[in-house]
Amino acid sequence: MSSLVLLLSGVVMFALGWFVYSRFVAGKVLQLDDANITPSHTLRDDLDYIPTNKFVLWGHHFTAVAGAAPIVGPAIAVQWGWLPAFLWVVLGTVFFAGIHDMSALWASVKHQGKSIGTVCQRVVGSKVGQLFMVVIFLVLLMVNAAFGVIIAKESVEYPTTIIPAWGAIAIALIMGQAIYRFKMNLTLVTVVAVVLLYVLVPIGVAVPVYLPENVGGLDPLRQWVIILFVYAGIASILPVWMLLQPRDYVNGVQLVIGLALLYGSILIVNPPVLAPDIIPAIKMGDWGMLVPILFITIACGAISGFHGIVASGTTSKQIDKETDVRFVGYLGAVGEGSLALGTIITCVAGIGLLSTNAGLNPETWTTLFKGGPGNFASGGGAIVYEGVGLPLDAGKTLFSLMLILFAATTMDAGIRLQRYIIQEWGEMYKIPFLKKNVVATCVAVGVSFLMAINGIGEGGSNEVAIWPLFGATNQILASLTLLTIAVILIKNKKVGGSLVVLVPLVFILAMAFWGAMIKAQEFYLAENWLLFGIDVLVLVVTVLVVLSALSTISKTLKEKS
């Protein structure tokens, strides 16, 4: 199999999804219309609600939803062979993720930029919406805890990334001032920001940053976890235009550049895919069988409930025109699918460039390939070296930096989104102090930090165990989001149109629920009571939400008949 065939097939499918399918759904089902005034105008406060250029907003949304997940998930999943991962990423992006993200953004815009949990509460029922928000909060908790530890471990292992990774924050702060305060040209500001970011890369290589071996009994890993959560807390209460938005935007631009470099090198080199097409019987340690675990291993890059949280949390408050929903929502999913596709190719073809073994079979492939984001950096570096001559170490650093910056932007957005939910709970349950920005932020940072720091032990950290649970919960959340949107469409007399969300809903709910039950059994046998309890809670809430939503749909259909 040629990697070029995989690349072109995926890109063609993404293009058809954007030009044909998304246009149909946006025009005929969602009926996007610029005559409708968006919440960014009606509720403008220049803190959370602010009309934003769709290209800048796409950059923010894309990098906020992407994170490390579309790299980590596919890099693990190709151990079942390249074919299942490829099909799920491509078809999932076009028919699942794109529709989920665009419709979740649309639903929030139609409800004053409220979170998808609040939207569920309004259209399905108060008690159901409150349960839905519990699932959302747990997903955010797992994302923030896992990514906080992942970034900390990367910071310890790759000290050469510290200067460019943290320098990106300073660049974003300056960029926000240049765009919003001084009204400078967006293209000029973008070019300068990206050039400065890449200038910091060789400086970081020359000046690696190490933390002290022991500070108050804390090793460097724990020190980084504390630093990251303090930063995330501060970043979450700053106006979105000051840091979050420009930081995500410039990261989005540098990712596009990185993908262009990778895709261009694939066109030049066309490395052969040495991995087997399918290995259905493989057992990957704790990961398990192909079906249903594949569909919770690759979440971001195919469909992800976390996207609905971001779309209805920060992005919906910044939509300038209603038609921007399609551009930001669907193209955000396509961008992430493109990253997942690139990850698959780097792992199944790029790794082969580093090996002298040209006759890989399932047994030798699993020996060579251990899975995980390290293969993304190594394989990507090898392809770019062969394609454009970029030194191998420089290529690995570039792709490693891409991973770290994306994980950090997701964590930034995750803490802010937790703060929104806590504030909504404060309003819902009449607890005034929870509605305050600083208090809600401290609560969000505190619970995420406790879960993260509790997971760090002598033998590693709990994010490895959290990942499959996050994947299952994340996909369940995606199905509940689609269910909420289906109720909205049916209530608006769009029963036929609701099929565009009902079909992916049924499939992903079945796979995710099945996967969550398998993981619950594993957590029980391992006596991991924290993750077992979270898993069971998610399963119970899912059943209650689905039954309530089906009851609402049944009543609505009877009223309309």
C-alpha positions as CSV (number, residue, x, y, z in Angstrom):
1,M,0.0,0.0,0.0
2,S,1.2,3.5,-0.9
3,S,1.0,6.2,1.7
4,L,0.2,8.6,-1.1
5,V,-3.0,6.7,-1.8
6,L,-4.0,6.9,1.8
7,L,-3.3,10.7,1.9
8,L,-5.1,11.5,-1.3
9,S,-8.1,9.3,-0.5
10,G,-8.5,11.0,2.9
11,V,-8.2,14.5,1.5
12,V,-10.7,13.8,-1.3
13,M,-13.2,12.5,1.3
14,F,-12.7,15.6,3.5
15,A,-13.2,17.9,0.5
16,L,-16.4,16.1,-0.4
17,G,-17.6,16.4,3.2
18,W,-16.9,20.2,3.2
19,F,-18.1,21.2,-0.2
20,V,-21.1,18.8,-0.4
21,Y,-22.3,17.2,2.8
22,S,-21.7,20.1,5.2
23,R,-23.3,22.6,2.8
24,F,-26.4,20.4,2.6
25,V,-26.8,20.1,6.4
26,A,-26.1,23.8,7.0
27,G,-28.6,24.9,4.4
28,K,-31.4,22.4,4.5
29,V,-31.3,21.1,8.1
30,L,-29.8,23.8,10.3
31,Q,-30.9,26.6,8.0
32,L,-28.1,29.0,8.9
33,D,-29.0,32.6,8.2
34,D,-27.0,35.8,8.7
35,A,-30.2,37.6,9.4
36,N,-30.2,36.0,12.8
37,I,-28.2,38.1,15.3
38,T,-25.7,36.0,17.3
39,P,-25.1,36.1,21.1
40,S,-21.6,37.7,20.5
41,H,-23.5,40.9,19.6
42,T,-26.6,40.7,21.8
43,L,-24.7,39.7,24.9
44,R,-21.3,41.4,24.1
45,D,-19.2,41.9,27.2
46,D,-15.6,41.8,25.6
47,L,-14.7,39.1,28.2
48,D,-16.4,35.9,27.0
49,Y,-18.9,37.3,24.4
50,I,-17.1,39.1,21.5
51,P,-17.7,39.0,17.7
52,T,-14.6,37.4,16.2
53,N,-13.2,37.0,12.7
54,K,-14.1,33.5,11.5
55,F,-10.4,32.7,10.6
56,V,-9.2,33.7,14.1
57,L,-12.1,31.8,15.7
58,W,-11.4,28.8,13.6
59,G,-7.8,28.8,14.9
60,H,-9.0,29.1,18.5
61,H,-11.7,26.4,18.1
62,F,-9.5,24.0,16.2
63,T,-6.6,24.0,18.6
64,A,-8.9,24.0,21.6
65,V,-10.6,20.8,20.5
66,A,-7.6,19.1,19.0
67,G,-5.0,18.9,21.8
68,A,-2.9,15.7,21.9
69,A,-5.9,13.4,21.4
70,P,-5.9,13.2,17.5
71,I,-2.2,12.2,17.8
72,V,-2.3,9.8,20.8
73,G,-5.5,8.0,19.8
74,P,-4.5,7.1,16.2
75,A,-0.9,6.4,17.2
76,I,-2.2,3.7,19.5
77,A,-5.0,2.4,17.3
78,V,-2.8,1.6,14.3
79,Q,-1.6,-1.4,16.3
80,W,-4.8,-3.0,15.0
81,G,-3.5,-2.3,11.5
82,W,-3.8,0.9,9.4
83,L,-7.2,0.1,7.8
84,P,-9.6,0.3,10.8
85,A,-7.9,3.5,12.0
86,F,-8.0,5.0,8.5
87,L,-11.6,4.2,7.8
88,W,-12.8,5.4,11.2
89,V,-10.9,8.7,11.0
90,V,-12.0,9.5,7.4
91,L,-15.6,8.4,7.6
92,G,-15.9,9.6,11.2
93,T,-14.7,13.1,10.3
94,V,-17.1,13.5,7.4
95,F,-20.3,12.0,8.7
96,F,-19.8,12.1,12.5
97,A,-17.4,14.7,13.8
98,G,-18.2,17.5,11.3
99,I,-22.0,17.2,11.9
100,H,-21.6,16.8,15.6
101,D,-19.4,19.9,16.0
102,M,-21.3,22.1,13.6
103,S,-24.8,21.2,15.1
104,A,-23.6,21.6,18.7
105,L,-22.2,25.1,17.8
106,W,-25.5,25.9,16.1
107,A,-27.6,24.7,19.1
108,S,-25.6,26.8,21.5
109,V,-25.8,29.9,19.3
110,K,-29.6,29.5,19.2
111,H,-29.6,29.4,23.0
112,Q,-27.6,32.5,24.0
113,G,-24.3,30.8,23.8
114,K,-25.2,28.4,26.7
115,S,-23.4,25.1,27.3
116,I,-24.8,22.0,25.7
117,G,-25.8,20.8,29.2
118,T,-27.9,23.9,29.7
119,V,-29.3,23.5,26.2
120,C,-30.3,19.9,27.1
121,Q,-31.9,21.1,30.2
122,R,-34.1,23.5,28.3
123,V,-35.1,21.2,25.5
124,V,-35.3,17.8,27.2
125,G,-35.9,18.6,30.9
126,S,-34.4,20.3,33.9
127,K,-33.3,17.1,35.7
128,V,-32.0,15.5,32.6
129,G,-29.9,18.6,31.8
130,Q,-28.4,18.6,35.3
131,L,-27.4,15.0,34.8
132,F,-25.9,15.8,31.4
133,M,-23.8,18.5,32.9
134,V,-22.4,16.0,35.4
135,V,-21.1,14.0,32.4
136,I,-19.6,17.1,30.9
137,F,-17.9,18.1,34.1
138,L,-16.4,14.6,34.5
139,V,-15.1,14.7,30.9
140,L,-13.4,18.0,31.6
141,L,-12.0,16.8,34.8
142,M,-10.4,13.8,33.1
143,V,-9.1,16.0,30.2
144,N,-7.5,18.5,32.5
145,A,-6.0,16.0,34.8
146,A,-4.6,13.7,32.1
147,F,-3.3,16.5,29.9
148,G,-1.8,18.3,32.9
149,V,0.3,15.2,33.7
150,I,1.1,14.5,30.0
151,I,2.4,18.1,29.5
152,A,4.4,17.9,32.7
153,K,6.0,14.6,31.7
154,E,6.9,16.0,28.2
155,S,8.4,19.1,29.9
156,V,10.6,16.9,32.0
157,E,11.6,14.6,29.2
158,Y,12.1,17.3,26.5
159,P,13.5,20.4,28.3
160,T,14.4,21.9,24.9
161,T,10.7,22.6,24.3
162,I,10.3,24.8,27.4
163,I,11.4,28.1,25.8
164,P,9.3,27.9,22.6
165,A,6.3,26.4,24.4
166,W,6.2,29.2,27.1
167,G,7.4,31.8,24.6
168,A,4.2,31.1,22.7
169,I,2.3,32.6,25.6
170,A,4.2,35.9,25.4
171,I,3.7,36.0,21.6
172,A,0.0,35.4,22.1
173,L,-0.3,38.2,24.6
174,I,1.4,40.6,22.2
175,M,-0.7,39.4,19.3
176,G,-4.0,40.0,21.2
177,Q,-3.0,43.6,21.9
178,A,-1.9,44.1,18.3
179,I,-5.2,42.8,16.8
180,Y,-7.7,44.2,19.2
181,R,-6.1,47.3,20.8
182,F,-4.0,48.6,17.9
183,K,-6.1,47.2,15.1
184,M,-3.1,46.0,13.2
185,N,-3.4,43.9,10.0
186,L,-4.2,40.3,10.8
187,T,-2.0,38.8,8.1
188,L,1.1,40.9,9.2
189,V,0.6,40.0,12.8
190,T,0.2,36.3,12.0
191,V,3.4,36.2,9.9
192,V,5.4,37.9,12.6
193,A,4.0,35.7,15.4
194,V,4.7,32.5,13.5
195,V,8.2,33.6,12.6
196,L,8.9,34.5,16.3
197,L,7.6,31.1,17.4
198,Y,9.9,29.2,15.1
199,V,12.9,31.4,16.0
200,L,12.4,30.2,19.6
201,V,12.8,26.6,18.6
202,P,16.6,26.7,18.0
203,I,17.0,28.9,21.1
204,G,15.2,26.2,23.1
205,V,17.5,23.5,21.7
206,A,20.5,25.6,22.7
207,V,19.1,26.5,26.2
208,P,17.2,23.6,27.7
209,V,15.3,24.4,30.9
210,Y,15.5,22.1,33.9
211,L,13.6,22.5,37.2
212,P,15.4,21.7,40.5
213,E,15.5,18.0,41.5
214,N,13.7,18.7,44.8
215,V,11.7,21.7,46.0
216,G,9.8,21.2,49.2
217,G,9.8,17.4,48.6
218,L,8.4,17.8,45.1
219,D,10.2,16.3,42.1
220,P,10.3,18.2,38.7
221,L,7.2,16.3,37.5
222,R,5.0,17.5,40.4
223,Q,6.6,21.0,40.1
224,W,5.5,21.2,36.5
225,V,2.0,20.0,37.4
226,I,1.6,22.9,39.9
227,I,3.0,25.5,37.5
228,L,0.7,24.3,34.7
229,F,-2.5,24.5,36.8
230,V,-1.6,27.9,38.2
231,Y,-1.1,29.1,34.7
232,A,-4.3,27.5,33.4
233,G,-6.2,29.1,36.3
234,I,-4.9,32.6,35.5
235,A,-5.4,32.1,31.7
236,S,-9.0,31.1,32.2
237,I,-10.1,34.3,33.8
238,L,-8.4,36.6,31.3
239,P,-10.6,38.0,28.5
240,V,-10.6,35.5,25.6
241,W,-9.1,38.1,23.2
242,M,-6.1,38.7,25.4
243,L,-4.6,35.2,25.5
244,L,-6.8,32.2,24.7
245,Q,-7.9,33.3,21.3
246,P,-4.6,34.5,19.9
247,R,-2.7,31.6,21.5
248,D,-5.0,29.1,19.9
249,Y,-5.0,30.9,16.6
250,V,-1.2,31.0,16.2
251,N,-1.0,27.4,17.3
252,G,-3.6,26.6,14.6
253,V,-1.5,28.4,12.0
254,Q,1.7,26.6,13.0
255,L,-0.1,23.3,12.8
256,V,-1.3,24.0,9.3
257,I,2.3,24.8,8.4
258,G,3.5,21.6,10.0
259,L,0.8,19.5,8.2
260,A,1.7,21.2,4.9
261,L,5.3,20.3,5.5
262,L,4.3,16.7,6.4
263,Y,1.8,16.3,3.5
264,G,4.3,17.8,1.0
265,S,7.0,15.5,2.1
266,I,4.6,12.5,1.7
267,L,3.9,13.6,-1.9
268,I,7.7,13.8,-2.5
269,V,8.8,10.6,-0.7
270,N,5.7,8.4,-0.9
271,P,7.0,6.1,1.8
272,P,5.5,2.6,1.6
273,V,3.0,1.5,4.3
274,L,4.8,-1.4,5.9
275,A,2.2,-2.0,8.6
276,P,-0.4,-4.7,8.1
277,D,-3.8,-3.5,7.0
278,I,-5.7,-5.2,9.8
279,I,-4.7,-7.2,12.9
280,P,-8.1,-8.1,14.4
281,A,-6.9,-10.5,17.1
282,I,-4.2,-8.3,18.6
283,K,-4.3,-7.7,22.4
284,M,-2.6,-4.4,23.3
285,G,-2.1,-4.8,27.1
286,D,-5.0,-3.1,28.7
287,W,-6.5,-1.9,25.4
288,G,-8.3,-5.0,24.4
289,M,-10.1,-6.1,21.2
290,L,-10.7,-4.2,18.0
291,V,-14.5,-3.7,18.4
292,P,-15.6,-1.7,20.3
293,I,-12.3,-0.4,21.8
294,L,-11.1,1.2,18.5
295,F,-14.0,3.6,18.6
296,I,-13.1,4.9,22.1
297,T,-9.4,4.9,21.4
298,I,-9.8,7.2,18.5
299,A,-12.2,9.9,19.7
300,C,-10.8,13.2,18.6
301,G,-10.1,12.8,14.9
302,A,-13.4,10.9,14.3
303,I,-16.0,12.2,16.8
304,S,-15.5,13.7,20.2
305,G,-18.0,14.9,22.9
306,F,-15.3,17.3,24.1
307,H,-15.8,19.3,20.9
308,G,-19.4,19.9,21.8
309,I,-18.3,21.3,25.1
310,V,-15.8,23.7,23.5
311,A,-18.3,24.6,20.7
312,S,-21.0,25.5,23.2
313,G,-18.6,26.9,25.8
314,T,-16.2,29.4,24.3
315,T,-16.7,29.2,20.5
316,S,-20.5,30.0,20.4
317,K,-19.9,33.2,22.4
318,Q,-17.6,34.5,19.7
319,I,-19.5,33.6,16.5
320,D,-19.9,36.8,14.5
321,K,-22.4,35.6,11.8
322,E,-24.6,32.6,11.9
323,T,-23.1,31.2,8.7
324,D,-19.7,31.2,10.4
325,V,-21.0,28.1,12.3
326,R,-20.4,25.9,9.3
327,F,-16.9,27.3,8.7
328,V,-15.7,27.1,12.3
329,G,-17.6,23.9,13.3
330,Y,-17.2,21.6,10.3
331,L,-13.8,22.8,9.2
332,G,-12.6,22.5,12.8
333,A,-13.4,18.8,12.6
334,V,-11.8,18.5,9.2
335,G,-8.6,20.1,10.5
336,E,-8.5,17.6,13.4
337,G,-9.3,14.7,11.0
338,S,-6.3,15.9,8.8
339,L,-4.1,15.8,11.8
340,A,-5.3,12.3,12.7
341,L,-4.7,11.2,9.1
342,G,-1.2,12.6,9.1
343,T,-0.6,10.8,12.4
344,I,-1.7,7.4,10.9
345,I,0.7,7.9,7.9
346,T,3.7,8.9,10.1
347,C,3.2,5.9,12.2
348,V,2.6,3.2,9.6
349,A,5.0,4.6,6.9
350,G,7.3,7.1,8.6
351,I,8.4,4.5,11.3
352,G,9.4,2.2,8.4
353,L,11.9,4.7,7.2
354,L,13.8,4.3,10.4
355,S,13.8,0.5,10.1
356,T,15.9,-1.8,8.0
357,N,13.2,-4.4,8.2
358,A,11.3,-4.2,4.9
359,G,9.2,-7.3,5.3
360,L,7.0,-6.5,8.3
361,N,4.3,-8.9,9.4
362,P,1.8,-8.6,12.3
363,E,4.2,-10.1,14.8
364,T,7.3,-8.1,13.8
365,W,5.2,-4.9,13.4
366,T,3.9,-5.0,16.9
367,T,7.4,-5.6,18.1
368,L,8.8,-2.6,16.3
369,F,5.8,-0.4,16.9
370,K,5.0,0.4,20.6
371,G,2.3,3.0,20.0
372,G,1.9,6.5,21.4
373,P,2.9,10.0,20.4
374,G,6.6,9.3,20.3
375,N,6.1,7.5,17.0
376,F,4.3,10.6,15.6
377,A,7.4,12.7,16.3
378,S,9.9,10.0,15.1
379,G,7.9,9.0,12.0
380,G,7.1,12.6,11.1
381,G,10.7,13.7,11.5
382,A,11.8,10.8,9.2
383,I,9.4,11.7,6.5
384,V,10.2,15.4,6.5
385,Y,14.0,14.5,6.5
386,E,13.5,12.4,3.4
387,G,11.2,14.9,1.8
388,V,12.8,18.3,2.3
389,G,16.0,17.5,4.1
390,L,15.1,19.0,7.4
391,P,17.6,17.5,10.0
392,L,16.1,14.5,11.8
393,D,16.5,16.0,15.2
394,A,14.9,19.3,14.1
395,G,12.0,17.5,12.6
396,K,11.4,15.5,15.8
397,T,11.5,18.6,17.8
398,L,9.1,20.4,15.5
399,F,6.5,17.6,15.8
400,S,7.1,17.2,19.6
401,L,6.5,21.0,20.0
402,M,3.3,20.7,18.0
403,L,2.1,18.0,20.4
404,I,2.9,20.0,23.6
405,L,1.3,23.2,22.3
406,F,-1.9,21.5,21.4
407,A,-2.2,19.7,24.7
408,A,-1.6,23.0,26.5
409,T,-4.3,24.9,24.5
410,T,-6.8,22.1,25.3
411,M,-6.0,22.4,29.0
412,D,-6.4,26.2,28.8
413,A,-9.9,25.8,27.3
414,G,-10.8,22.9,29.6
415,I,-10.3,24.9,32.8
416,R,-12.3,27.9,31.4
417,L,-15.1,25.5,30.4
418,Q,-15.2,23.9,33.9
419,R,-15.5,27.5,35.3
420,Y,-18.6,28.1,33.1
421,I,-20.2,24.9,34.3
422,I,-19.5,25.7,38.0
423,Q,-21.0,29.2,37.4
424,E,-24.0,27.8,35.8
425,W,-24.5,25.4,38.8
426,G,-24.2,28.5,41.1
427,E,-27.0,30.1,39.1
428,M,-29.0,27.0,39.0
429,Y,-28.8,26.1,42.7
430,K,-28.8,29.7,43.9
431,I,-25.2,29.7,45.3
432,P,-24.1,33.2,44.7
433,F,-20.4,32.8,45.4
434,L,-20.0,30.0,42.8
435,K,-21.0,32.5,40.2
436,K,-17.9,34.6,40.8
437,N,-15.1,34.1,38.2
438,V,-12.3,33.7,40.7
439,V,-14.2,31.3,43.0
440,A,-15.4,29.1,40.1
441,T,-11.9,29.1,38.6
442,C,-10.3,28.0,42.0
443,V,-12.8,25.2,42.3
444,A,-12.1,24.0,38.7
445,V,-8.4,24.2,39.1
446,G,-8.5,22.6,42.6
447,V,-10.5,19.4,41.6
448,S,-8.5,18.9,38.4
449,F,-5.2,19.4,40.2
450,L,-6.1,16.9,42.9
451,M,-7.0,14.3,40.4
452,A,-3.8,14.9,38.4
453,I,-1.5,14.9,41.4
454,N,-3.2,11.9,42.9
455,G,-2.5,9.9,39.8
456,I,1.3,10.4,39.9
457,G,3.0,7.5,41.6
458,E,6.4,5.7,41.6
459,G,5.4,3.6,38.7
460,G,4.1,6.4,36.4
461,S,0.8,8.2,36.3
462,N,-2.8,7.5,36.1
463,E,-3.4,9.3,32.8
464,V,-2.7,5.9,31.1
465,A,-5.7,4.4,33.0
466,I,-7.8,7.5,32.5
467,W,-7.4,7.6,28.7
468,P,-9.7,4.7,27.8
469,L,-12.3,5.9,30.4
470,F,-12.0,9.4,28.9
471,G,-12.5,7.9,25.5
472,A,-15.6,6.0,26.4
473,T,-17.1,8.9,28.4
474,N,-16.2,11.3,25.7
475,Q,-18.0,9.3,23.0
476,I,-21.0,8.8,25.3
477,L,-21.1,12.6,25.7
478,A,-21.0,13.0,21.9
479,S,-24.0,10.7,21.5
480,L,-25.9,12.6,24.2
481,T,-25.1,15.9,22.4
482,L,-26.4,14.4,19.2
483,L,-29.5,13.2,21.0
484,T,-30.1,16.7,22.3
485,I,-29.8,18.1,18.8
486,A,-32.2,15.5,17.5
487,V,-34.8,16.6,20.0
488,I,-34.3,20.3,18.9
489,L,-34.7,19.3,15.2
490,I,-37.8,17.2,15.9
491,K,-39.4,19.9,18.0
492,N,-38.8,22.3,15.0
493,K,-40.6,19.9,12.7
494,K,-37.4,18.6,11.1
495,V,-38.0,14.9,11.7
496,G,-36.4,13.9,8.4
497,G,-33.4,16.2,8.9
498,S,-32.8,14.7,12.3
499,L,-31.5,11.5,10.6
500,V,-28.2,13.3,10.0
501,V,-27.6,13.1,13.7
502,L,-29.7,10.1,14.7
503,V,-27.7,7.6,12.5
504,P,-24.2,8.5,14.0
505,L,-25.9,8.8,17.4
506,V,-27.1,5.2,17.4
507,F,-23.7,3.8,16.3
508,I,-21.5,5.7,18.6
509,L,-23.7,5.3,21.6
510,A,-23.7,1.5,21.2
511,M,-19.9,1.4,20.7
512,A,-19.1,3.8,23.6
513,F,-21.6,2.2,26.1
514,W,-20.2,-1.3,25.3
515,G,-16.6,0.0,25.7
516,A,-17.5,1.7,29.0
517,M,-18.9,-1.5,30.4
518,I,-15.8,-3.4,29.4
519,K,-13.6,-0.8,31.2
520,A,-15.9,-0.8,34.3
521,Q,-15.2,-4.6,34.6
522,E,-11.5,-4.0,34.2
523,F,-11.4,-1.2,36.9
524,Y,-13.4,-3.4,39.2
525,L,-11.0,-6.3,38.9
526,A,-8.0,-4.0,39.3
527,E,-9.7,-2.5,42.4
528,N,-9.3,1.0,40.9
529,W,-12.4,2.3,42.8
530,L,-12.1,6.0,41.7
531,L,-12.2,5.2,38.0
532,F,-14.7,2.4,38.5
533,G,-17.0,4.8,40.4
534,I,-16.7,7.4,37.6
535,D,-17.4,4.8,35.0
536,V,-20.5,3.5,36.7
537,L,-21.8,7.0,37.3
538,V,-21.4,7.8,33.6
539,L,-23.3,4.7,32.6
540,V,-26.2,5.3,34.9
541,V,-26.5,8.9,33.9
542,T,-26.4,7.9,30.2
543,V,-29.3,5.5,30.6
544,L,-31.4,8.2,32.4
545,V,-30.7,10.9,29.8
546,V,-31.4,8.5,26.9
547,L,-34.7,7.3,28.4
548,S,-35.8,10.9,29.2
549,A,-34.9,12.1,25.7
550,L,-36.7,9.3,24.0
551,S,-39.8,10.1,26.2
552,T,-39.6,13.7,25.0
553,I,-39.2,12.7,21.4
554,S,-42.2,10.4,21.7
555,K,-44.4,13.1,23.2
556,T,-43.3,15.6,20.6
557,L,-44.1,13.2,17.7
558,K,-47.6,12.5,19.2
559,E,-48.3,16.2,19.6
560,K,-47.4,16.8,15.9
561,S,-49.3,13.8,14.6
